[in-house]
Amino acid sequence: MASGRLALSWVGRDESLLNTADGGYEWVSRQDPRVTEIRLLREIGKTGEVTGTPSDNLLIQGDNYSALQALTRTPEYSREYRGKVKLVYIDPPFNTGQAFEHYDDSLEHSVWLTMMRDRLLLIRELLAPGGSVWVHLDDAEMAYCRVLMDEIFGRGNFVGTIVWQKIHARNNSAQHLSTVHDYLLVYARSKSDLVLNRIDRTELSDQEFWNPDDDPRGPWRRSDLTASHAYEDGRYEVIGPHGDAFAPRGNRWWSCSQETFEALREDNRLWWGKTGRTFPFRKRFQSELGGLVPTTFWTHDEVGDNRQAKGEVTRLFDRSRIFSTPKPEALLKRVIEIASDRGDVVVDVFAGSGTTPAVAHKMGRRWIAAELSTGTMETFTRPRLEKVVSGDDPGGVTKAVGWAGGGGFRSMHVAPSAFEIAKNRVFLAEWARGEDLVAVVAAQLGFTCDGMEVGPFCGRRGRARLAVIDGVVDEVVARGVLGHLDEGERVVLVGRGVTPEAESLVSELSRGSRVLKAPRDLVRRGRAVR
């Protein structure tokens, strides 16, 4: 940590977490092979129109840390997504101390911070230079998360805090204050590259426009022509239509040069009041202004509230299947339209009931969504998205965005760990055999397996070839593999067992090639060997 740098400190900060079979967490070293391991993503189903490639919309069931690791580290996926995601929206457990039906929201504070830290670090790698991450929280952890995100993304990349009115009725039984809002912390990958879209104008916002002088360009509103900051060319006097002299008073300056002022006068873009004797204002025409700059306070009548969100999910299914904490589609529509454009990639790794991918799909964005709970995935997330694809979801923003069905997605599952630890020794899991072993090795070492390799090779990384032997690499095996190399190529030869003779032979006959033993050399010092 840099000297003098502000950072959060908590118990377990220097450790990582593993999910346990009972749904809890286990503290382990950040170098534990089960933490540094790149898990496999296995396809378990297809819905609608898909290409069968990483560019498809992806619905991932499993731990979102492992899903993010796969997206940022596995070559096939990292080429498609690392540094290319325009928007990440996450609605993690708020850590309120409650236990909801569909997820546990009572993590110990240090567990919550570690869980968020590890995922935000990977999310940062996914974001494009002009991308942004929106983290949805309440008062329980918002302040701590902001300091954590300052550390990860840089304080200068903080964009703002959105306040969302999630409830529009007072809770008169509240002990102290009736809480009616949540927060969305917004950070850019690189604030200088971030361009946020404007939102549509509203009837309320257009009430300030008028046209008392019947200007043929249509309605306009008044805009101040002075500024509070000193402007080099901002001290001069102007003459009104009836000979009156005007100049800014006190610590005010004209906000434009006299040359620009006279150009506005010539183009009839000044308003001197109905009498022609008042201080001048600039005319801003409604037709030229376009959309509105988003504010940081979003009311329930603009983007919906908790009651509306529950109603959307209930209408999709039935009252026997009610998700505890859904978000309204209008809220996600606002986020997505501000922070992305059609065709951009939107990611949500706390998918829950599936609001984010559902709205992203309807709005023409590509998406990736991950959900840990199998029950939530099978009861809410996947069925909801299947309805979106088939056009059987008439609610939410469907009508507003003109959605009628189409597209598709691939369902993926995060594979279990390929490593087991017993008595401080690392072993390969029983399932890691044959083609699965090849995939595991390629993922850890960063090789691409595209099915086009010939001979003994199963992967490629530049001029390096990968060969995986589900057995012992001896001198005979090594000679056979080396005989298939083209000039200038080298090989990484991996086996469950390795003889010293094979290691010596490869080192002698093929400069830059090497022989590795699985799993020992895949997790040496707790890091993937690259």
Short mmCIF file of C-alpha atoms in Angstrom, two decimals:
data_model
loop_
_atom_site.label_atom_id
_atom_site.label_comp_id
_atom_site.label_asym_id
_atom_site.label_seq_id
_atom_site.Cartn_x
_atom_site.Cartn_y
_atom_site.Cartn_z
CA MET A 1 0.00 0.00 0.00
CA ALA A 2 1.36 3.43 -0.93
CA SER A 3 2.46 5.58 2.00
CA GLY A 4 -0.18 8.07 3.08
CA ARG A 5 -2.88 6.57 0.87
CA LEU A 6 -6.37 6.41 2.38
CA ALA A 7 -7.63 2.83 2.55
CA LEU A 8 -10.06 0.74 4.55
CA SER A 9 -8.67 -1.76 7.02
CA TRP A 10 -10.58 -4.78 8.25
CA VAL A 11 -10.02 -8.21 9.75
CA GLY A 12 -9.19 -10.57 6.89
CA ARG A 13 -8.24 -7.85 4.41
CA ASP A 14 -5.18 -9.83 3.33
CA GLU A 15 -7.16 -13.04 2.85
CA SER A 16 -9.80 -14.29 0.43
CA LEU A 17 -13.05 -16.21 0.75
CA LEU A 18 -14.25 -19.54 -0.59
CA ASN A 19 -17.89 -20.58 -0.78
CA THR A 20 -18.61 -23.59 1.41
CA ALA A 21 -21.10 -26.38 0.73
CA ASP A 22 -23.52 -25.00 3.34
CA GLY A 23 -23.73 -21.61 1.60
CA GLY A 24 -21.25 -19.90 3.90
CA TYR A 25 -17.67 -18.73 3.43
CA GLU A 26 -14.22 -19.97 4.46
CA TRP A 27 -11.22 -17.68 4.98
CA VAL A 28 -8.17 -18.81 2.97
CA SER A 29 -4.91 -17.36 1.72
CA ARG A 30 -5.18 -15.18 -1.39
CA GLN A 31 -2.64 -17.57 -2.91
CA ASP A 32 -4.78 -20.64 -2.25
CA PRO A 33 -5.02 -22.56 -5.55
CA ARG A 34 -8.80 -22.65 -5.24
CA VAL A 35 -8.75 -18.83 -5.26
CA THR A 36 -6.27 -18.33 -8.08
CA GLU A 37 -7.77 -21.17 -10.12
CA ILE A 38 -9.54 -20.33 -13.37
CA ARG A 39 -12.78 -22.31 -13.26
CA LEU A 40 -14.36 -23.66 -16.43
CA LEU A 41 -17.66 -22.38 -17.83
CA ARG A 42 -19.73 -25.31 -19.10
CA GLU A 43 -22.69 -24.88 -21.40
CA ILE A 44 -25.83 -26.55 -20.05
CA GLY A 45 -28.48 -25.20 -22.42
CA LYS A 46 -29.50 -22.79 -25.17
CA THR A 47 -32.54 -20.54 -25.51
CA GLY A 48 -33.55 -18.84 -28.75
CA GLU A 49 -31.06 -17.77 -31.40
CA VAL A 50 -27.41 -18.21 -30.39
CA THR A 51 -24.09 -18.62 -32.16
CA GLY A 52 -22.50 -20.99 -29.67
CA THR A 53 -19.60 -18.57 -29.13
CA PRO A 54 -18.55 -16.32 -26.20
CA SER A 55 -20.26 -13.38 -27.95
CA ASP A 56 -23.70 -14.81 -27.08
CA ASN A 57 -25.68 -13.47 -24.15
CA LEU A 58 -24.54 -15.59 -21.20
CA LEU A 59 -26.56 -16.67 -18.17
CA ILE A 60 -24.12 -18.18 -15.66
CA GLN A 61 -25.13 -20.21 -12.62
CA GLY A 62 -22.46 -20.36 -9.92
CA ASP A 63 -20.18 -18.23 -7.80
CA ASN A 64 -19.77 -14.84 -9.43
CA TYR A 65 -16.10 -14.55 -8.40
CA SER A 66 -15.31 -17.67 -10.41
CA ALA A 67 -17.48 -16.41 -13.27
CA LEU A 68 -15.58 -13.12 -13.33
CA GLN A 69 -12.26 -14.97 -13.18
CA ALA A 70 -13.27 -17.03 -16.21
CA LEU A 71 -14.40 -13.95 -18.15
CA THR A 72 -11.18 -12.04 -17.48
CA ARG A 73 -8.63 -14.90 -17.64
CA THR A 74 -9.83 -17.56 -20.08
CA PRO A 75 -8.53 -16.47 -23.52
CA GLU A 76 -11.75 -17.22 -25.41
CA TYR A 77 -13.74 -15.00 -23.06
CA SER A 78 -11.12 -12.41 -22.13
CA ARG A 79 -10.67 -11.51 -25.82
CA GLU A 80 -14.37 -10.77 -26.00
CA TYR A 81 -14.94 -8.99 -22.70
CA ARG A 82 -11.81 -7.85 -20.87
CA GLY A 83 -11.63 -4.09 -21.21
CA LYS A 84 -14.74 -4.04 -23.44
CA VAL A 85 -17.75 -3.98 -21.09
CA LYS A 86 -19.61 -0.66 -21.16
CA LEU A 87 -21.79 -1.08 -18.06
CA VAL A 88 -21.72 -3.19 -14.91
CA TYR A 89 -24.71 -2.87 -12.59
CA ILE A 90 -24.70 -4.91 -9.40
CA ASP A 91 -27.24 -5.17 -6.61
CA PRO A 92 -25.26 -7.14 -3.98
CA PRO A 93 -26.56 -8.18 -0.56
CA PHE A 94 -26.97 -4.96 1.44
CA ASN A 95 -25.67 -6.60 4.63
CA THR A 96 -28.63 -5.32 6.62
CA GLY A 97 -28.57 -8.19 9.10
CA GLN A 98 -31.75 -9.70 7.68
CA ALA A 99 -32.24 -13.14 6.15
CA PHE A 100 -34.41 -13.04 3.04
CA GLU A 101 -36.07 -16.06 1.51
CA HIS A 102 -33.87 -16.14 -1.59
CA TYR A 103 -30.50 -15.01 -0.23
CA ASP A 104 -28.61 -14.36 2.98
CA ASP A 105 -28.23 -10.66 3.77
CA SER A 106 -26.48 -11.00 7.11
CA LEU A 107 -22.79 -11.33 6.30
CA GLU A 108 -20.24 -10.30 8.89
CA HIS A 109 -18.87 -6.88 7.94
CA SER A 110 -15.33 -8.05 7.11
CA VAL A 111 -16.75 -10.90 5.01
CA TRP A 112 -18.88 -8.43 3.06
CA LEU A 113 -15.94 -6.09 2.41
CA THR A 114 -13.69 -8.94 1.25
CA MET A 115 -16.42 -10.36 -0.95
CA MET A 116 -16.98 -6.97 -2.60
CA ARG A 117 -13.26 -6.15 -2.89
CA ASP A 118 -12.43 -9.36 -4.75
CA ARG A 119 -15.30 -8.92 -7.22
CA LEU A 120 -14.81 -5.20 -7.83
CA LEU A 121 -11.15 -5.80 -8.71
CA LEU A 122 -12.23 -8.19 -11.48
CA ILE A 123 -15.08 -5.92 -12.58
CA ARG A 124 -12.54 -3.14 -13.07
CA GLU A 125 -10.67 -5.38 -15.53
CA LEU A 126 -13.85 -5.98 -17.53
CA LEU A 127 -14.72 -2.31 -17.97
CA ALA A 128 -13.95 -0.51 -21.21
CA PRO A 129 -12.10 2.84 -20.93
CA GLY A 130 -15.47 4.57 -21.34
CA GLY A 131 -17.30 2.08 -19.12
CA SER A 132 -18.85 2.54 -15.69
CA VAL A 133 -19.92 0.44 -12.72
CA TRP A 134 -23.11 1.15 -10.74
CA VAL A 135 -23.34 -0.42 -7.27
CA HIS A 136 -26.80 -0.49 -5.65
CA LEU A 137 -26.75 -0.26 -1.83
CA ASP A 138 -28.47 1.20 1.21
CA ASP A 139 -27.10 2.87 4.34
CA ALA A 140 -25.73 -0.37 5.83
CA GLU A 141 -22.57 -0.46 3.68
CA MET A 142 -22.76 2.44 1.23
CA ALA A 143 -20.20 4.67 2.95
CA TYR A 144 -17.70 1.82 3.39
CA CYS A 145 -18.18 0.70 -0.20
CA ARG A 146 -17.46 4.19 -1.49
CA VAL A 147 -14.11 4.28 0.31
CA LEU A 148 -13.38 0.78 -1.01
CA MET A 149 -14.22 1.87 -4.56
CA ASP A 150 -12.09 5.01 -4.19
CA GLU A 151 -9.20 2.67 -3.50
CA ILE A 152 -9.96 0.28 -6.40
CA PHE A 153 -11.06 2.70 -9.13
CA GLY A 154 -9.35 5.87 -7.96
CA ARG A 155 -11.09 8.74 -6.20
CA GLY A 156 -10.87 10.80 -9.37
CA ASN A 157 -13.09 8.29 -11.17
CA PHE A 158 -16.03 8.79 -8.81
CA VAL A 159 -18.92 10.05 -10.95
CA GLY A 160 -21.73 10.52 -8.46
CA THR A 161 -24.22 9.00 -6.05
CA ILE A 162 -27.77 8.42 -7.26
CA VAL A 163 -30.52 8.53 -4.65
CA TRP A 164 -33.50 6.37 -5.64
CA GLN A 165 -36.87 6.80 -3.94
CA LYS A 166 -37.67 3.11 -3.44
CA ILE A 167 -40.72 3.71 -1.21
CA HIS A 168 -43.19 6.56 -1.51
CA ALA A 169 -45.11 5.93 1.71
CA ARG A 170 -43.97 6.89 5.20
CA ASN A 171 -43.40 4.09 7.71
CA ASN A 172 -44.89 5.65 10.82
CA SER A 173 -43.82 2.71 12.98
CA ALA A 174 -40.12 3.31 12.27
CA GLN A 175 -38.13 3.75 15.49
CA HIS A 176 -36.27 6.87 14.38
CA LEU A 177 -36.44 7.71 10.68
CA SER A 178 -38.54 6.23 7.88
CA THR A 179 -36.02 5.24 5.21
CA VAL A 180 -37.41 5.68 1.70
CA HIS A 181 -34.34 5.57 -0.51
CA ASP A 182 -31.40 3.49 -1.77
CA TYR A 183 -28.10 4.59 -3.33
CA LEU A 184 -26.34 3.82 -6.60
CA LEU A 185 -22.60 4.52 -6.43
CA VAL A 186 -21.30 5.33 -9.93
CA TYR A 187 -17.62 4.99 -10.84
CA ALA A 188 -15.91 5.24 -14.22
CA ARG A 189 -13.07 3.07 -15.43
CA SER A 190 -11.55 6.30 -16.74
CA LYS A 191 -13.59 9.42 -16.06
CA SER A 192 -11.91 11.34 -18.87
CA ASP A 193 -13.21 8.73 -21.34
CA LEU A 194 -16.72 8.45 -19.89
CA VAL A 195 -19.62 9.85 -21.91
CA LEU A 196 -23.06 9.41 -20.35
CA ASN A 197 -26.21 9.71 -22.43
CA ARG A 198 -28.95 12.20 -21.71
CA ILE A 199 -32.43 11.07 -20.77
CA ASP A 200 -35.69 11.85 -22.54
CA ARG A 201 -37.39 15.14 -21.85
CA THR A 202 -40.55 15.07 -19.74
CA GLU A 203 -43.75 17.08 -19.73
CA LEU A 204 -42.67 18.64 -16.43
CA SER A 205 -39.24 19.63 -17.75
CA ASP A 206 -40.81 21.28 -20.80
CA GLN A 207 -43.14 23.51 -18.79
CA GLU A 208 -40.47 26.23 -18.62
CA PHE A 209 -40.48 26.75 -22.40
CA TRP A 210 -42.57 29.51 -23.98
CA ASN A 211 -42.60 31.70 -27.09
CA PRO A 212 -43.90 35.17 -26.23
CA ASP A 213 -42.19 36.78 -29.28
CA ASP A 214 -43.52 34.15 -31.74
CA ASP A 215 -40.01 33.11 -32.75
CA PRO A 216 -40.35 30.81 -35.83
CA ARG A 217 -37.81 28.43 -34.25
CA GLY A 218 -40.38 27.47 -31.65
CA PRO A 219 -40.52 27.46 -27.82
CA TRP A 220 -37.50 28.54 -25.84
CA ARG A 221 -36.42 29.17 -22.25
CA ARG A 222 -34.32 31.91 -20.70
CA SER A 223 -30.65 31.26 -19.91
CA ASP A 224 -28.42 33.48 -17.79
CA LEU A 225 -25.73 35.32 -19.76
CA THR A 226 -23.55 36.05 -16.73
CA ALA A 227 -21.08 33.96 -14.74
CA SER A 228 -19.69 34.06 -11.19
CA HIS A 229 -16.13 33.26 -12.28
CA ALA A 230 -13.82 35.84 -13.79
CA TYR A 231 -13.82 35.81 -17.60
CA GLU A 232 -11.11 37.68 -19.48
CA ASP A 233 -13.46 39.18 -22.06
CA GLY A 234 -16.43 39.40 -19.68
CA ARG A 235 -16.26 43.09 -18.74
CA TYR A 236 -18.10 45.32 -21.21
CA GLU A 237 -21.30 47.33 -21.55
CA VAL A 238 -24.14 46.57 -23.97
CA ILE A 239 -26.96 48.77 -25.23
CA GLY A 240 -30.56 47.48 -25.24
CA PRO A 241 -33.23 48.02 -27.92
CA HIS A 242 -34.29 51.33 -26.37
CA GLY A 243 -30.83 52.72 -25.62
CA ASP A 244 -30.54 51.35 -22.07
CA ALA A 245 -27.02 50.37 -20.95
CA PHE A 246 -26.43 47.02 -19.20
CA ALA A 247 -23.40 45.39 -17.57
CA PRO A 248 -23.03 42.66 -14.93
CA ARG A 249 -22.91 43.95 -11.37
CA GLY A 250 -20.80 42.96 -8.38
CA ASN A 251 -18.74 39.82 -8.75
CA ARG A 252 -20.37 38.83 -12.03
CA TRP A 253 -19.04 38.78 -15.59
CA TRP A 254 -20.57 38.20 -18.98
CA SER A 255 -20.24 34.48 -19.80
CA CYS A 256 -19.32 35.23 -23.43
CA SER A 257 -17.24 37.74 -25.33
CA GLN A 258 -18.74 40.92 -26.74
CA GLU A 259 -18.30 39.51 -30.24
CA THR A 260 -20.37 36.45 -29.31
CA PHE A 261 -22.95 38.65 -27.60
CA GLU A 262 -23.47 40.70 -30.74
CA ALA A 263 -23.74 37.52 -32.83
CA LEU A 264 -26.54 36.34 -30.52
CA ARG A 265 -28.25 39.72 -30.94
CA GLU A 266 -27.99 39.49 -34.72
CA ASP A 267 -29.56 36.00 -34.67
CA ASN A 268 -32.45 37.11 -32.42
CA ARG A 269 -31.24 34.91 -29.58
CA LEU A 270 -31.53 37.57 -26.88
CA TRP A 271 -34.56 38.40 -24.73
CA TRP A 272 -34.84 41.88 -23.27
CA GLY A 273 -38.19 41.28 -21.61
CA LYS A 274 -41.64 42.15 -22.91
CA THR A 275 -40.81 45.86 -22.65
CA GLY A 276 -37.36 45.56 -24.22
CA ARG A 277 -35.83 47.30 -21.22
CA THR A 278 -34.88 44.42 -18.87
CA PHE A 279 -31.47 42.80 -18.40
CA PRO A 280 -30.83 40.49 -21.38
CA PHE A 281 -31.11 36.70 -21.29
CA ARG A 282 -30.13 34.15 -23.89
CA LYS A 283 -32.87 32.19 -25.67
CA ARG A 284 -32.34 28.38 -25.58
CA PHE A 285 -34.63 26.67 -28.08
CA GLN A 286 -36.33 23.43 -27.10
CA SER A 287 -35.68 21.97 -30.55
CA GLU A 288 -31.92 22.45 -30.11
CA LEU A 289 -31.44 21.21 -26.56
CA GLY A 290 -32.07 17.49 -27.02
CA GLY A 291 -32.36 15.31 -23.90
CA LEU A 292 -31.82 16.15 -20.26
CA VAL A 293 -28.67 15.73 -18.21
CA PRO A 294 -29.51 13.07 -15.57
CA THR A 295 -29.86 14.28 -12.00
CA THR A 296 -28.77 12.39 -8.89
CA PHE A 297 -32.29 12.12 -7.42
CA TRP A 298 -34.69 9.66 -9.04
CA THR A 299 -38.28 9.66 -7.83
CA HIS A 300 -40.62 6.68 -7.77
CA ASP A 301 -42.90 8.19 -10.41
CA GLU A 302 -39.91 8.40 -12.80
CA VAL A 303 -38.34 4.96 -12.36
CA GLY A 304 -40.71 2.90 -10.21
CA ASP A 305 -40.40 1.64 -6.65
CA ASN A 306 -40.27 -1.60 -4.66
CA ARG A 307 -44.02 -2.19 -4.88
CA GLN A 308 -43.98 -1.86 -8.66
CA ALA A 309 -40.99 -4.22 -8.89
CA LYS A 310 -42.72 -6.95 -6.89
CA GLY A 311 -45.82 -6.53 -9.02
CA GLU A 312 -43.77 -7.06 -12.20
CA VAL A 313 -42.30 -10.34 -10.91
CA THR A 314 -45.66 -11.54 -9.55
CA ARG A 315 -47.40 -10.97 -12.89
CA LEU A 316 -44.66 -12.92 -14.67
CA PHE A 317 -45.14 -15.97 -12.48
CA ASP A 318 -47.73 -16.34 -9.72
CA ARG A 319 -48.22 -15.24 -6.14
CA SER A 320 -46.67 -18.44 -4.81
CA ARG A 321 -43.33 -17.34 -6.28
CA ILE A 322 -42.49 -13.88 -4.97
CA PHE A 323 -38.90 -12.67 -5.05
CA SER A 324 -38.11 -10.65 -1.92
CA THR A 325 -36.06 -7.80 -3.33
CA PRO A 326 -36.56 -7.25 -7.08
CA LYS A 327 -35.86 -3.90 -8.73
CA PRO A 328 -38.32 -2.22 -11.13
CA GLU A 329 -37.57 -2.49 -14.83
CA ALA A 330 -37.92 1.28 -15.21
CA LEU A 331 -35.01 1.80 -12.81
CA LEU A 332 -32.74 -0.45 -14.86
CA LYS A 333 -33.97 1.14 -18.08
CA ARG A 334 -32.79 4.51 -16.75
CA VAL A 335 -29.37 3.12 -15.79
CA ILE A 336 -28.89 1.28 -19.08
CA GLU A 337 -29.99 4.17 -21.31
CA ILE A 338 -27.62 6.55 -19.50
CA ALA A 339 -24.55 4.31 -19.40
CA SER A 340 -24.71 2.26 -22.63
CA ASP A 341 -25.83 2.19 -26.26
CA ARG A 342 -27.40 -0.50 -28.42
CA GLY A 343 -25.01 -3.39 -28.94
CA ASP A 344 -22.93 -2.60 -25.84
CA VAL A 345 -22.26 -5.28 -23.22
CA VAL A 346 -24.09 -4.99 -19.87
CA VAL A 347 -23.03 -7.19 -16.93
CA ASP A 348 -24.80 -8.06 -13.66
CA VAL A 349 -23.18 -10.72 -11.46
CA PHE A 350 -25.80 -10.56 -8.71
CA ALA A 351 -28.64 -11.32 -11.13
CA GLY A 352 -31.34 -12.30 -8.62
CA SER A 353 -34.73 -12.24 -10.32
CA GLY A 354 -33.10 -11.21 -13.62
CA THR A 355 -34.26 -7.61 -14.00
CA THR A 356 -30.95 -6.35 -15.46
CA PRO A 357 -30.56 -8.93 -18.25
CA ALA A 358 -34.28 -8.77 -19.01
CA VAL A 359 -34.22 -5.01 -19.54
CA ALA A 360 -30.84 -5.09 -21.33
CA HIS A 361 -32.22 -7.72 -23.73
CA LYS A 362 -35.34 -5.66 -24.47
CA MET A 363 -33.18 -2.58 -25.08
CA GLY A 364 -30.91 -4.24 -27.63
CA ARG A 365 -27.83 -4.67 -25.42
CA ARG A 366 -25.68 -7.76 -25.12
CA TRP A 367 -25.55 -9.08 -21.57
CA ILE A 368 -23.91 -11.40 -19.08
CA ALA A 369 -25.66 -12.31 -15.85
CA ALA A 370 -24.49 -14.56 -13.02
CA GLU A 371 -26.46 -15.95 -10.07
CA LEU A 372 -25.13 -18.16 -7.27
CA SER A 373 -28.40 -19.70 -6.07
CA THR A 374 -29.64 -22.65 -8.09
CA GLY A 375 -33.13 -22.16 -6.65
CA THR A 376 -33.26 -18.50 -7.69
CA MET A 377 -31.89 -19.34 -11.13
CA GLU A 378 -34.43 -22.09 -11.81
CA THR A 379 -37.41 -20.32 -10.22
CA PHE A 380 -36.91 -16.76 -11.41
CA THR A 381 -33.89 -15.81 -13.51
CA ARG A 382 -33.96 -18.33 -16.34
CA PRO A 383 -37.79 -18.55 -16.69
CA ARG A 384 -38.01 -14.76 -16.81
CA LEU A 385 -35.42 -14.48 -19.57
CA GLU A 386 -37.06 -17.31 -21.51
CA LYS A 387 -40.28 -15.29 -21.44
CA VAL A 388 -38.41 -12.22 -22.71
CA VAL A 389 -36.97 -14.19 -25.63
CA SER A 390 -40.32 -15.78 -26.53
CA GLY A 391 -42.17 -12.45 -26.28
CA ASP A 392 -44.31 -13.64 -23.36
CA ASP A 393 -43.29 -10.81 -21.01
CA PRO A 394 -45.76 -7.96 -21.61
CA GLY A 395 -44.88 -6.04 -18.43
CA GLY A 396 -42.11 -3.76 -17.26
CA VAL A 397 -40.61 -1.66 -20.04
CA THR A 398 -41.77 -3.98 -22.85
CA LYS A 399 -44.23 -1.49 -24.32
CA ALA A 400 -42.02 1.55 -23.74
CA VAL A 401 -39.14 0.07 -25.75
CA GLY A 402 -41.30 -1.75 -28.32
CA TRP A 403 -40.14 -5.25 -27.43
CA ALA A 404 -41.86 -8.20 -29.16
CA GLY A 405 -39.45 -11.07 -28.50
CA GLY A 406 -36.36 -12.49 -30.20
CA GLY A 407 -32.68 -13.10 -29.63
CA GLY A 408 -31.43 -15.72 -27.23
CA PHE A 409 -28.87 -16.73 -24.63
CA ARG A 410 -26.69 -19.61 -23.55
CA SER A 411 -26.99 -21.07 -20.05
CA MET A 412 -23.61 -21.76 -18.46
CA HIS A 413 -22.53 -23.41 -15.23
CA VAL A 414 -19.35 -22.70 -13.26
CA ALA A 415 -17.51 -26.02 -12.96
CA PRO A 416 -16.44 -27.21 -9.51
CA SER A 417 -12.84 -26.73 -8.47
CA ALA A 418 -10.38 -28.96 -10.30
CA PHE A 419 -8.17 -28.95 -7.20
CA GLU A 420 -8.59 -30.68 -3.86
CA ILE A 421 -6.43 -30.04 -0.81
CA ALA A 422 -5.63 -32.70 1.77
CA LYS A 423 -2.89 -32.48 4.38
CA ASN A 424 -1.54 -29.34 2.67
CA ARG A 425 -1.11 -31.19 -0.61
CA VAL A 426 -2.94 -30.33 -3.84
CA PHE A 427 -4.56 -33.07 -5.91
CA LEU A 428 -6.57 -33.07 -9.12
CA ALA A 429 -10.28 -33.65 -8.60
CA GLU A 430 -11.60 -37.00 -9.79
CA TRP A 431 -13.61 -35.41 -12.62
CA ALA A 432 -10.53 -33.70 -14.15
CA ARG A 433 -9.74 -36.39 -16.73
CA GLY A 434 -9.55 -36.62 -20.51
CA GLU A 435 -10.98 -33.57 -22.27
CA ASP A 436 -11.84 -31.99 -18.92
CA LEU A 437 -8.19 -32.19 -17.89
CA VAL A 438 -7.19 -30.53 -21.15
CA ALA A 439 -9.65 -27.70 -20.55
CA VAL A 440 -8.48 -27.24 -16.96
CA VAL A 441 -4.81 -27.07 -17.95
CA ALA A 442 -5.47 -24.71 -20.86
CA ALA A 443 -7.46 -22.36 -18.63
CA GLN A 444 -4.75 -22.19 -15.96
CA LEU A 445 -1.98 -21.60 -18.48
CA GLY A 446 -3.82 -19.19 -20.77
CA PHE A 447 -3.93 -21.37 -23.89
CA THR A 448 -6.74 -21.18 -26.44
CA CYS A 449 -8.45 -24.46 -27.29
CA ASP A 450 -10.38 -23.94 -30.53
CA GLY A 451 -10.70 -27.55 -31.66
CA MET A 452 -8.48 -26.90 -34.70
CA GLU A 453 -5.27 -28.30 -33.23
CA VAL A 454 -3.76 -31.41 -34.85
CA GLY A 455 -1.48 -34.19 -33.70
CA PRO A 456 -0.71 -34.23 -29.98
CA PHE A 457 -1.49 -30.55 -29.50
CA CYS A 458 -4.66 -29.21 -27.87
CA GLY A 459 -4.02 -25.49 -27.45
CA ARG A 460 -2.11 -22.48 -28.73
CA ARG A 461 -0.70 -19.26 -27.27
CA GLY A 462 1.22 -17.34 -29.89
CA ARG A 463 4.07 -19.60 -31.07
CA ALA A 464 3.65 -21.87 -28.07
CA ARG A 465 1.71 -25.15 -28.37
CA LEU A 466 0.07 -27.08 -25.54
CA ALA A 467 0.10 -30.85 -25.15
CA VAL A 468 -1.66 -32.54 -22.22
CA ILE A 469 -1.03 -36.18 -21.33
CA ASP A 470 -3.53 -37.84 -18.98
CA GLY A 471 -0.72 -40.01 -17.63
CA VAL A 472 3.07 -39.95 -17.35
CA VAL A 473 5.30 -37.87 -19.64
CA ASP A 474 8.40 -39.98 -20.23
CA GLU A 475 11.20 -39.77 -22.80
CA VAL A 476 9.19 -41.61 -25.46
CA VAL A 477 6.17 -39.33 -25.09
CA ALA A 478 8.37 -36.25 -25.10
CA ARG A 479 10.16 -37.27 -28.34
CA GLY A 480 6.82 -37.93 -30.00
CA VAL A 481 5.43 -34.50 -29.07
CA LEU A 482 8.59 -32.61 -30.04
CA GLY A 483 8.57 -34.32 -33.45
CA HIS A 484 5.32 -32.52 -34.34
CA LEU A 485 6.63 -28.99 -33.67
CA ASP A 486 7.17 -26.70 -36.63
CA GLU A 487 10.28 -24.54 -36.89
CA GLY A 488 10.25 -21.71 -34.35
CA GLU A 489 7.56 -23.28 -32.21
CA ARG A 490 7.88 -24.42 -28.61
CA VAL A 491 5.67 -26.59 -26.44
CA VAL A 492 4.35 -26.72 -22.90
CA LEU A 493 3.95 -30.43 -22.17
CA VAL A 494 1.78 -31.27 -19.16
CA GLY A 495 1.25 -34.67 -17.58
CA ARG A 496 0.01 -36.17 -14.34
CA GLY A 497 3.51 -37.56 -13.91
CA VAL A 498 6.87 -36.45 -15.33
CA THR A 499 10.18 -38.32 -15.52
CA PRO A 500 13.51 -36.49 -15.09
CA GLU A 501 14.63 -37.90 -18.45
CA ALA A 502 11.68 -36.25 -20.21
CA GLU A 503 12.44 -32.89 -18.60
CA SER A 504 16.10 -33.08 -19.64
CA LEU A 505 15.25 -34.13 -23.19
CA VAL A 506 12.76 -31.31 -23.79
CA SER A 507 15.14 -28.73 -22.34
CA GLU A 508 17.96 -30.02 -24.56
CA LEU A 509 16.09 -30.41 -27.87
CA SER A 510 13.61 -27.50 -27.81
CA ARG A 511 14.75 -24.20 -26.41
CA GLY A 512 11.92 -22.44 -24.57
CA SER A 513 9.83 -25.60 -24.21
CA ARG A 514 9.08 -27.04 -20.79
CA VAL A 515 7.47 -29.99 -19.03
CA LEU A 516 4.98 -29.44 -16.19
CA LYS A 517 3.40 -31.82 -13.72
CA ALA A 518 -0.30 -31.47 -12.93
CA PRO A 519 -1.44 -30.21 -10.53
CA ARG A 520 1.87 -29.29 -8.85
CA ASP A 521 3.15 -26.94 -11.53
CA LEU A 522 -0.28 -25.49 -12.33
CA VAL A 523 -0.60 -23.96 -8.87
CA ARG A 524 3.03 -23.47 -7.88
CA ARG A 525 3.24 -20.78 -5.22
CA GLY A 526 -0.53 -20.50 -5.51
CA ARG A 527 -0.36 -18.80 -8.91
CA ALA A 528 -1.24 -20.00 -12.35
CA VAL A 529 1.89 -20.72 -14.41
CA ARG A 530 1.83 -18.51 -17.52
#
